[in-house]
mmCIF file of N, CA, C and O in Angstrom:
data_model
loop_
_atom_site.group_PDB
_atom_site.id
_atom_site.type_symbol
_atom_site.label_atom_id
_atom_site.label_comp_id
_atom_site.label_asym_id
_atom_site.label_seq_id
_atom_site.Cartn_x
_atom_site.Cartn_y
_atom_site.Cartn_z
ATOM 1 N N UNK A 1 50.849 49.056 -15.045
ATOM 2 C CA UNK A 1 49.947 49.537 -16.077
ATOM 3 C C UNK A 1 50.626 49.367 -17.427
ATOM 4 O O UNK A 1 51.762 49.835 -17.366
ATOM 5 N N UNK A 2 50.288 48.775 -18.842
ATOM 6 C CA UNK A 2 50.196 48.725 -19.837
ATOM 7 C C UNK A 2 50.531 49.573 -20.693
ATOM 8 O O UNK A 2 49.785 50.453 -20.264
ATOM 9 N N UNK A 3 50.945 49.968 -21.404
ATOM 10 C CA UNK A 3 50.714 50.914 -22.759
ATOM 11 C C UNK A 3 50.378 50.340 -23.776
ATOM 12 O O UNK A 3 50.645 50.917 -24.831
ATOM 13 N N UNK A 4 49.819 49.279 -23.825
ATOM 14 C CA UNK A 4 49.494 48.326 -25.377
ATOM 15 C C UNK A 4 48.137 49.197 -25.577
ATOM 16 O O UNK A 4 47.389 49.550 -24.665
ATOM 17 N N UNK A 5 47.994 49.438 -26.814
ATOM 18 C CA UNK A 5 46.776 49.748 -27.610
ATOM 19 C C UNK A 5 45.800 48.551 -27.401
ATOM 20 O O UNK A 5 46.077 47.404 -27.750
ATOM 21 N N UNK A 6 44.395 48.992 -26.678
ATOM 22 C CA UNK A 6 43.298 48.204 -26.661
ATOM 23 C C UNK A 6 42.376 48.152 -27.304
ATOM 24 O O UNK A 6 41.610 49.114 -27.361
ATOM 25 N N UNK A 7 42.118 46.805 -28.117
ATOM 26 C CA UNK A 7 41.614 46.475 -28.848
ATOM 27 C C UNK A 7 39.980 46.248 -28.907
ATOM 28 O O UNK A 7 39.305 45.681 -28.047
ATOM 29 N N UNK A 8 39.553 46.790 -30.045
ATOM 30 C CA UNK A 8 37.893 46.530 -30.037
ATOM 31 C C UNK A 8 37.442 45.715 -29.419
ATOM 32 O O UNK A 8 38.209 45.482 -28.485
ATOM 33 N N UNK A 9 36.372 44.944 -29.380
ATOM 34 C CA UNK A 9 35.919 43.894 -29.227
ATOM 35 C C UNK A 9 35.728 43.128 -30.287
ATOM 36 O O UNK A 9 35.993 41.926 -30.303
ATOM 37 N N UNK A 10 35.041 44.065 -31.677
ATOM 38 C CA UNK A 10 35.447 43.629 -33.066
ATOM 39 C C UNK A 10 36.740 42.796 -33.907
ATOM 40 O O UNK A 10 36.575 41.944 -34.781
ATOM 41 N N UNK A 11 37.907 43.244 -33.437
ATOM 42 C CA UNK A 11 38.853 43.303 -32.898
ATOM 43 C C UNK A 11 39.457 41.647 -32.413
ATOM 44 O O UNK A 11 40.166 40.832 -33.004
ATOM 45 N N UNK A 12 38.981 41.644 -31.448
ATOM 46 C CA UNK A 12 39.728 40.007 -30.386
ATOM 47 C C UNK A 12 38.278 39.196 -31.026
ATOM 48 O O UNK A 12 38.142 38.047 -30.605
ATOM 49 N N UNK A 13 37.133 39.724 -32.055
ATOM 50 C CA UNK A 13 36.543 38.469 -32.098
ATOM 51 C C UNK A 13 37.441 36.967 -32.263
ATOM 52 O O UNK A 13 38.669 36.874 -32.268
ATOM 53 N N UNK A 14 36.407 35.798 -32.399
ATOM 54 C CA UNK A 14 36.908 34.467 -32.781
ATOM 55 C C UNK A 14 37.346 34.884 -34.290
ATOM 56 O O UNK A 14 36.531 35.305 -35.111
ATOM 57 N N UNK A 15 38.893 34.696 -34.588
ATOM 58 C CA UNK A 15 39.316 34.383 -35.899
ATOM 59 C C UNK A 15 39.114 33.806 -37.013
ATOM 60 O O UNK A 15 39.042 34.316 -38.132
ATOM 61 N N UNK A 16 38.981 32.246 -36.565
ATOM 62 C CA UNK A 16 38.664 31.210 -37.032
ATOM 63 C C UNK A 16 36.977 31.370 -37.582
ATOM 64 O O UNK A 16 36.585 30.368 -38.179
ATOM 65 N N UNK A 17 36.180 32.253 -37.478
ATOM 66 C CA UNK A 17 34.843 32.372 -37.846
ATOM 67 C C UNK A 17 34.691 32.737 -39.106
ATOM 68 O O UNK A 17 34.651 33.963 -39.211
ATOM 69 N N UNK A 18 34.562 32.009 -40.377
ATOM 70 C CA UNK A 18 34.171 32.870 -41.791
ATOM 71 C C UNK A 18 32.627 33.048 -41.874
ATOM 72 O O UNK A 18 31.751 32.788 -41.050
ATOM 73 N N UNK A 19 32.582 33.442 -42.812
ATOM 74 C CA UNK A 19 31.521 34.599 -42.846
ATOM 75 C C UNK A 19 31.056 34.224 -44.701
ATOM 76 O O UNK A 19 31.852 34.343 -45.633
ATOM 77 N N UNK A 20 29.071 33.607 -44.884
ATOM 78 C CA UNK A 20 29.047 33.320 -46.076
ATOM 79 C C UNK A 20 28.224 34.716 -46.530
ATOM 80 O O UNK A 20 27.528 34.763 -45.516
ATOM 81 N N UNK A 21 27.957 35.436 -47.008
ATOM 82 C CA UNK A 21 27.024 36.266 -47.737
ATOM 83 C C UNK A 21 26.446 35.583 -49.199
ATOM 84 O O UNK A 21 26.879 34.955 -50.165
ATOM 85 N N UNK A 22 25.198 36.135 -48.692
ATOM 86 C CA UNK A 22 24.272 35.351 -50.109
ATOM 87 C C UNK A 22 23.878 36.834 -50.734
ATOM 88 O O UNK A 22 23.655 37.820 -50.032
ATOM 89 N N UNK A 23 23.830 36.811 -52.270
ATOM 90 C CA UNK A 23 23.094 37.847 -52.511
ATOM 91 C C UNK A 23 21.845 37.541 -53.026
ATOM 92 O O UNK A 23 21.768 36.906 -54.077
ATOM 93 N N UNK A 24 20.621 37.993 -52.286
ATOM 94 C CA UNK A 24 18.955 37.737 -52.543
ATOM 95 C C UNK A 24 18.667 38.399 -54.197
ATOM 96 O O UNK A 24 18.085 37.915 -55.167
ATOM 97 N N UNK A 25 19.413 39.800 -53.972
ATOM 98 C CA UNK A 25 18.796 40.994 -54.671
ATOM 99 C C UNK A 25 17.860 41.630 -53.712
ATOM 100 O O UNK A 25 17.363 42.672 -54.141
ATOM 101 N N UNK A 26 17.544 41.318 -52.687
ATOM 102 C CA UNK A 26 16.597 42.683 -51.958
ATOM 103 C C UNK A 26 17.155 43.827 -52.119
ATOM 104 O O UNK A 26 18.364 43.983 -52.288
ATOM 105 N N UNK A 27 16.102 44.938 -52.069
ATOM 106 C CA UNK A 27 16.304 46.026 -52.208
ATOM 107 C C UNK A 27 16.083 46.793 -50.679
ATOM 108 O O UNK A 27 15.358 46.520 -49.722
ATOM 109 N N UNK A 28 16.742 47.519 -50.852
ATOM 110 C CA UNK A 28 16.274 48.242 -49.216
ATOM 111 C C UNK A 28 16.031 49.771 -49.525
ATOM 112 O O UNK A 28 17.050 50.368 -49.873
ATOM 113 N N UNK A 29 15.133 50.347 -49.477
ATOM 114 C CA UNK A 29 14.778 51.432 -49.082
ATOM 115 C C UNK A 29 14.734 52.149 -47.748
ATOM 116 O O UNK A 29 14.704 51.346 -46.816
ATOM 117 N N UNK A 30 14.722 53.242 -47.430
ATOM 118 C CA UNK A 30 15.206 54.162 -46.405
ATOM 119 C C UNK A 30 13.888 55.094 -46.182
ATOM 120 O O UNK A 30 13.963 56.181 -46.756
ATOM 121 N N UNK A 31 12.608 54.836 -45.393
ATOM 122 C CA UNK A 31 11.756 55.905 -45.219
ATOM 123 C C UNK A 31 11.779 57.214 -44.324
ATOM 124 O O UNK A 31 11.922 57.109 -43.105
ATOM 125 N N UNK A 32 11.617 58.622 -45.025
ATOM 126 C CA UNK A 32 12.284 59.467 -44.220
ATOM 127 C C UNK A 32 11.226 60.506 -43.630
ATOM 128 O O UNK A 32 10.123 59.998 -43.830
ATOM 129 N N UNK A 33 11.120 61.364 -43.185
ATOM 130 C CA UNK A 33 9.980 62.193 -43.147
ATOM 131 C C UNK A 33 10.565 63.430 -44.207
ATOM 132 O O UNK A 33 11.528 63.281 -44.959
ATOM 133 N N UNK A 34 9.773 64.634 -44.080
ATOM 134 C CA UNK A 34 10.000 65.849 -44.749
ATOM 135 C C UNK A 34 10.909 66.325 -44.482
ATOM 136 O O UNK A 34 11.257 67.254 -45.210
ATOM 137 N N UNK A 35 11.938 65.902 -43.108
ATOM 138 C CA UNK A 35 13.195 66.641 -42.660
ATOM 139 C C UNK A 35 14.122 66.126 -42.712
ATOM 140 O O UNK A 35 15.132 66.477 -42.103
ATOM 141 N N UNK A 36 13.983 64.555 -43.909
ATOM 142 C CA UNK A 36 14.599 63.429 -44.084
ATOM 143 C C UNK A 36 15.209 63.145 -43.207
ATOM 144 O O UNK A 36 16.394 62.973 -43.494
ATOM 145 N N UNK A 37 14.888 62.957 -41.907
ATOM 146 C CA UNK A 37 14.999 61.839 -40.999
ATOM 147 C C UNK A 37 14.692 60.432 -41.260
ATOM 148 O O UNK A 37 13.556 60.119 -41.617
ATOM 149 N N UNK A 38 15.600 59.574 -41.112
ATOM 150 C CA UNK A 38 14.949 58.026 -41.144
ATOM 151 C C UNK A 38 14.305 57.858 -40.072
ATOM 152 O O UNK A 38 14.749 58.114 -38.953
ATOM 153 N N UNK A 39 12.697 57.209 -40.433
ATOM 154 C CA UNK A 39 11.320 56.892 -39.669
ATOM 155 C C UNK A 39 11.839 54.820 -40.098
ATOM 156 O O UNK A 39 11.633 53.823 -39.406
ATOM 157 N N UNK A 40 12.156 54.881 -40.741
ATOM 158 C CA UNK A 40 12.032 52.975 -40.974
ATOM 159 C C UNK A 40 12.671 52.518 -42.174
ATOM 160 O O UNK A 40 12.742 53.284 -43.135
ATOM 161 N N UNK A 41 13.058 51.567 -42.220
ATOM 162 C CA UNK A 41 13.391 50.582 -43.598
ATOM 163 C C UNK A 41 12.446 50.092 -44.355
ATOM 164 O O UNK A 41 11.285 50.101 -43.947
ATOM 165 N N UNK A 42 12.811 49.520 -45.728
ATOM 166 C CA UNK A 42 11.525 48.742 -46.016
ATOM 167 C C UNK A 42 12.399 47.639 -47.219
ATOM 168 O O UNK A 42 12.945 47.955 -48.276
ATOM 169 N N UNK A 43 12.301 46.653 -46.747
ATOM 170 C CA UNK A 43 13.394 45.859 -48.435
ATOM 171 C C UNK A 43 11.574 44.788 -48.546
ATOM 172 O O UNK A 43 10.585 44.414 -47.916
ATOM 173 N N UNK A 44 12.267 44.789 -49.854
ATOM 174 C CA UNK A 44 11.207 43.954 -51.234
ATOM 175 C C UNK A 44 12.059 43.403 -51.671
ATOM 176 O O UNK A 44 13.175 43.853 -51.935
ATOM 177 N N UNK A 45 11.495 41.890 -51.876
ATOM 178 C CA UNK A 45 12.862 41.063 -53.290
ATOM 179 C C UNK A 45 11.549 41.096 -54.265
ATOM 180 O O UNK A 45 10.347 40.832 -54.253
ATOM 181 N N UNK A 46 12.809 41.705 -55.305
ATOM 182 C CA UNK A 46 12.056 41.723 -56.762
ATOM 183 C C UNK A 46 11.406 40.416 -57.392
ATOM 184 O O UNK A 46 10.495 40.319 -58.215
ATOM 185 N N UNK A 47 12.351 39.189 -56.583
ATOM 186 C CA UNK A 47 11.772 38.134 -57.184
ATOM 187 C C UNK A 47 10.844 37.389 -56.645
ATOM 188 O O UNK A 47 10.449 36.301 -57.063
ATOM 189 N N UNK A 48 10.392 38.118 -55.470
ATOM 190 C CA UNK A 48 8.902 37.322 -54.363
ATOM 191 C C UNK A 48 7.594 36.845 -55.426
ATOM 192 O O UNK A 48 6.475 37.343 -55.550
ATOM 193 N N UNK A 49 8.047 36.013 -55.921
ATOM 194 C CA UNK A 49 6.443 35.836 -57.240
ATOM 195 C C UNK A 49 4.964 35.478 -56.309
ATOM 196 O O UNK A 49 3.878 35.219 -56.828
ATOM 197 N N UNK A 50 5.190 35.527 -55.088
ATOM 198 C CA UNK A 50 3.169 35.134 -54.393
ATOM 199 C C UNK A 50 3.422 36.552 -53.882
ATOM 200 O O UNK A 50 2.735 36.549 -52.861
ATOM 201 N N UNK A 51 4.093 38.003 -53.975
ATOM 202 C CA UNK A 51 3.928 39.113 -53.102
ATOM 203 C C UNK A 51 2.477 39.418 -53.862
ATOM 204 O O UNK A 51 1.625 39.728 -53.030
ATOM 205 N N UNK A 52 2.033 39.410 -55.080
ATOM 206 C CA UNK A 52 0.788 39.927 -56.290
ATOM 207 C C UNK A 52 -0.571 39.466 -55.081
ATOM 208 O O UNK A 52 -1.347 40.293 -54.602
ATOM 209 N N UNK A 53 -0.584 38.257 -54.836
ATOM 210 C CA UNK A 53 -1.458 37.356 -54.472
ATOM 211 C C UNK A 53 -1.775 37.147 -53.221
ATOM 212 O O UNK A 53 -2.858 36.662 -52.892
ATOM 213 N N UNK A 54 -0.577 37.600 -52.145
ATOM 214 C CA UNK A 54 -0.837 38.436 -50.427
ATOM 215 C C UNK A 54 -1.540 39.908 -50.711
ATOM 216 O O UNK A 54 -2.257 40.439 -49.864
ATOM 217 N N UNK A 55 -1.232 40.555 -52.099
ATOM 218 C CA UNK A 55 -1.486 41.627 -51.752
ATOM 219 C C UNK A 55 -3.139 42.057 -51.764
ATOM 220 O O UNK A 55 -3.791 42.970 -51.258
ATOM 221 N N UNK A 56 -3.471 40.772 -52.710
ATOM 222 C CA UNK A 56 -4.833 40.569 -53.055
ATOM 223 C C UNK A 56 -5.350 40.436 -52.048
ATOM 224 O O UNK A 56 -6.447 40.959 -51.851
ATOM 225 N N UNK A 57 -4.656 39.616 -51.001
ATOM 226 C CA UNK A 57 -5.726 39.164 -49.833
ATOM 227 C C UNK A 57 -5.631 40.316 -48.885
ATOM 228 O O UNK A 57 -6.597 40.552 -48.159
ATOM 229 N N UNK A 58 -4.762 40.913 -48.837
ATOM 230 C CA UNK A 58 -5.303 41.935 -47.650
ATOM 231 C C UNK A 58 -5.651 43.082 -48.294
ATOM 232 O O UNK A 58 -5.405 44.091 -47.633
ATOM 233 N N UNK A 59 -6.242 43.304 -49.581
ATOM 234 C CA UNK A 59 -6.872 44.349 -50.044
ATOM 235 C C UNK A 59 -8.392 43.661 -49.782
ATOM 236 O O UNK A 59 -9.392 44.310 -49.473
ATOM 237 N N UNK A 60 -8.348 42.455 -49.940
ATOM 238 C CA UNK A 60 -9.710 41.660 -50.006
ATOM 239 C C UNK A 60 -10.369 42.017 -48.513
ATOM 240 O O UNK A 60 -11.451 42.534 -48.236
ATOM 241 N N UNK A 61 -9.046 41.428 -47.472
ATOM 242 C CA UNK A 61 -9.566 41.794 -46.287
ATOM 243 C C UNK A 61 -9.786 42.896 -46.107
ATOM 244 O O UNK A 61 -11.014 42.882 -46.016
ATOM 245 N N UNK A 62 -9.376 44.236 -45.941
ATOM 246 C CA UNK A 62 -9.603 45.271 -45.618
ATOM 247 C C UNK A 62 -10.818 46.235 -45.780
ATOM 248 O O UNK A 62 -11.226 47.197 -45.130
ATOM 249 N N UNK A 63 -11.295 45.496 -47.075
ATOM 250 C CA UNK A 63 -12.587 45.670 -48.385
ATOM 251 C C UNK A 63 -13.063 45.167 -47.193
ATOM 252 O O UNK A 63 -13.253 46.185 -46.528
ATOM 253 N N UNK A 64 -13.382 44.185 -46.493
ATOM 254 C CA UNK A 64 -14.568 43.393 -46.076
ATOM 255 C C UNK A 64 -14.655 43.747 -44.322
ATOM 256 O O UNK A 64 -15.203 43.232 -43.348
ATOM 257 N N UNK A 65 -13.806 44.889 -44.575
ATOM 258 C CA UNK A 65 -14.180 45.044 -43.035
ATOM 259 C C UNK A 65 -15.140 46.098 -42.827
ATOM 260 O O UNK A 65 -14.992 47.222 -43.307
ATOM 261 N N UNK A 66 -16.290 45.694 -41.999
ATOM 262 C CA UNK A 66 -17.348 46.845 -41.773
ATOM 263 C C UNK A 66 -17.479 47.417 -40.557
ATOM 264 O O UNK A 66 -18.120 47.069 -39.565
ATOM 265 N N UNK A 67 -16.642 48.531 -40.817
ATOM 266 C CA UNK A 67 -16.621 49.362 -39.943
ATOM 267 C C UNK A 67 -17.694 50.367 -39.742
ATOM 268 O O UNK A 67 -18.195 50.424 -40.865
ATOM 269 N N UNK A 68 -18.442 51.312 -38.877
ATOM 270 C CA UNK A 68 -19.426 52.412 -38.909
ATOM 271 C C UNK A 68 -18.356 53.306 -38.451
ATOM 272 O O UNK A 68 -17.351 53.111 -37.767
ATOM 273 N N UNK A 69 -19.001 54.642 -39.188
ATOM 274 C CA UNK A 69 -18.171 55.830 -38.666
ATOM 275 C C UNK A 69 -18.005 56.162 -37.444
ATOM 276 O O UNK A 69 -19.122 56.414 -36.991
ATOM 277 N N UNK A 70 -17.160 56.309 -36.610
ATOM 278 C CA UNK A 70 -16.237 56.685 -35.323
ATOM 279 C C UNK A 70 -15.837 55.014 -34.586
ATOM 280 O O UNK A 70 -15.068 55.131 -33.632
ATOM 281 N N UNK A 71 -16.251 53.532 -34.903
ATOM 282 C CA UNK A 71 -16.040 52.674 -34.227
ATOM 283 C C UNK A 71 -13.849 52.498 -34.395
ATOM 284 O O UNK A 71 -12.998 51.777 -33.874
ATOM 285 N N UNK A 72 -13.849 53.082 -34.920
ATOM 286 C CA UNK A 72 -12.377 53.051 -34.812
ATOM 287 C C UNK A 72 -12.054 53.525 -33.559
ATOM 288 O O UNK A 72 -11.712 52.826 -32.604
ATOM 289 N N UNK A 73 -12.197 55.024 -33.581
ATOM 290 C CA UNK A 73 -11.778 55.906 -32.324
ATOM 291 C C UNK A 73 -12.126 55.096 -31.105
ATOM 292 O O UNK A 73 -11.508 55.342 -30.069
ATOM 293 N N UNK A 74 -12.936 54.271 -31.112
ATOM 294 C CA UNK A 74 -13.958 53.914 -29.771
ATOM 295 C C UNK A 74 -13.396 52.566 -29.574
ATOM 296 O O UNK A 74 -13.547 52.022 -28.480
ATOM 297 N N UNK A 75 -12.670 51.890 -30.665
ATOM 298 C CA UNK A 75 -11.730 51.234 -30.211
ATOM 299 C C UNK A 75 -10.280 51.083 -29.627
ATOM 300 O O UNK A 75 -9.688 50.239 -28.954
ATOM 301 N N UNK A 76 -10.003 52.222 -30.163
ATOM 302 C CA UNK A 76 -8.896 52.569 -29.463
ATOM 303 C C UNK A 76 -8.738 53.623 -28.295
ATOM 304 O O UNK A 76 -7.580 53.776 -27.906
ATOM 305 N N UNK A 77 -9.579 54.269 -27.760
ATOM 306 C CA UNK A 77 -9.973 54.725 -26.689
ATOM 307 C C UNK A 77 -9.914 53.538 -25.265
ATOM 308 O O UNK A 77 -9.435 53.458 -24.134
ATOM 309 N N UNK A 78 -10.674 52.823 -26.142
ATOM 310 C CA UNK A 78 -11.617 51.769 -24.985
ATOM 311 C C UNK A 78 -10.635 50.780 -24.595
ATOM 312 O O UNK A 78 -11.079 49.788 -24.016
ATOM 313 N N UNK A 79 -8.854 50.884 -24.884
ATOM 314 C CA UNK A 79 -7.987 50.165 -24.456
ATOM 315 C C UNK A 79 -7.550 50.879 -23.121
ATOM 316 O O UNK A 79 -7.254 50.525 -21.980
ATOM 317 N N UNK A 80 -7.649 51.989 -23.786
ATOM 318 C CA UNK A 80 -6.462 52.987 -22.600
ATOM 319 C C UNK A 80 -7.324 53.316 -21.352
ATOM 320 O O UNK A 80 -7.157 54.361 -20.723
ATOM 321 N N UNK A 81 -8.303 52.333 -21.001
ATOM 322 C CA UNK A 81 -9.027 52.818 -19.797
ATOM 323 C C UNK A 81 -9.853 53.985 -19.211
ATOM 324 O O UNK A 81 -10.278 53.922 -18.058
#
């Protein structure tokens, strides 16, 4: 038996591996609930110039969906058998 200190796995990675980092500028945000628990992430790059023009379209879509009152529920009911 040994007494050498065992090493991470981090540790014995490949040496020879460099490593490039780019910086985007994304931003990352942290969504939490009221008991600031993290529920999810959320990153945005400030510099996405068509984010204006997706956002249009799924406001467009959403506008154009005709729904009647309760067909939601009755869709999602009508999965779970």
């Amino acid at each position: 038996m040994s007494n050498k200190l065992v090493k991470p796995n981090s540790q014995i990675a490949n040496r020879n591996e460099e490593e490039l980092i780019i910086n985007t500028g994304t931003k990352k945000y942290v969504i939490k609930d009221e008991h600031r628990r993290p529920m999810g992430e959320f990153f945005w790059n400030p510099s996405d110039t068509g984010i204006l023009s997706r956002y249009n379209d799924v406001v467009e879509y959403f506008n154009s969906l005709d729904l009647k009152e309760g067909e939601r529920e009755r869709k999602i009911h009508c999965g779970r058998g």
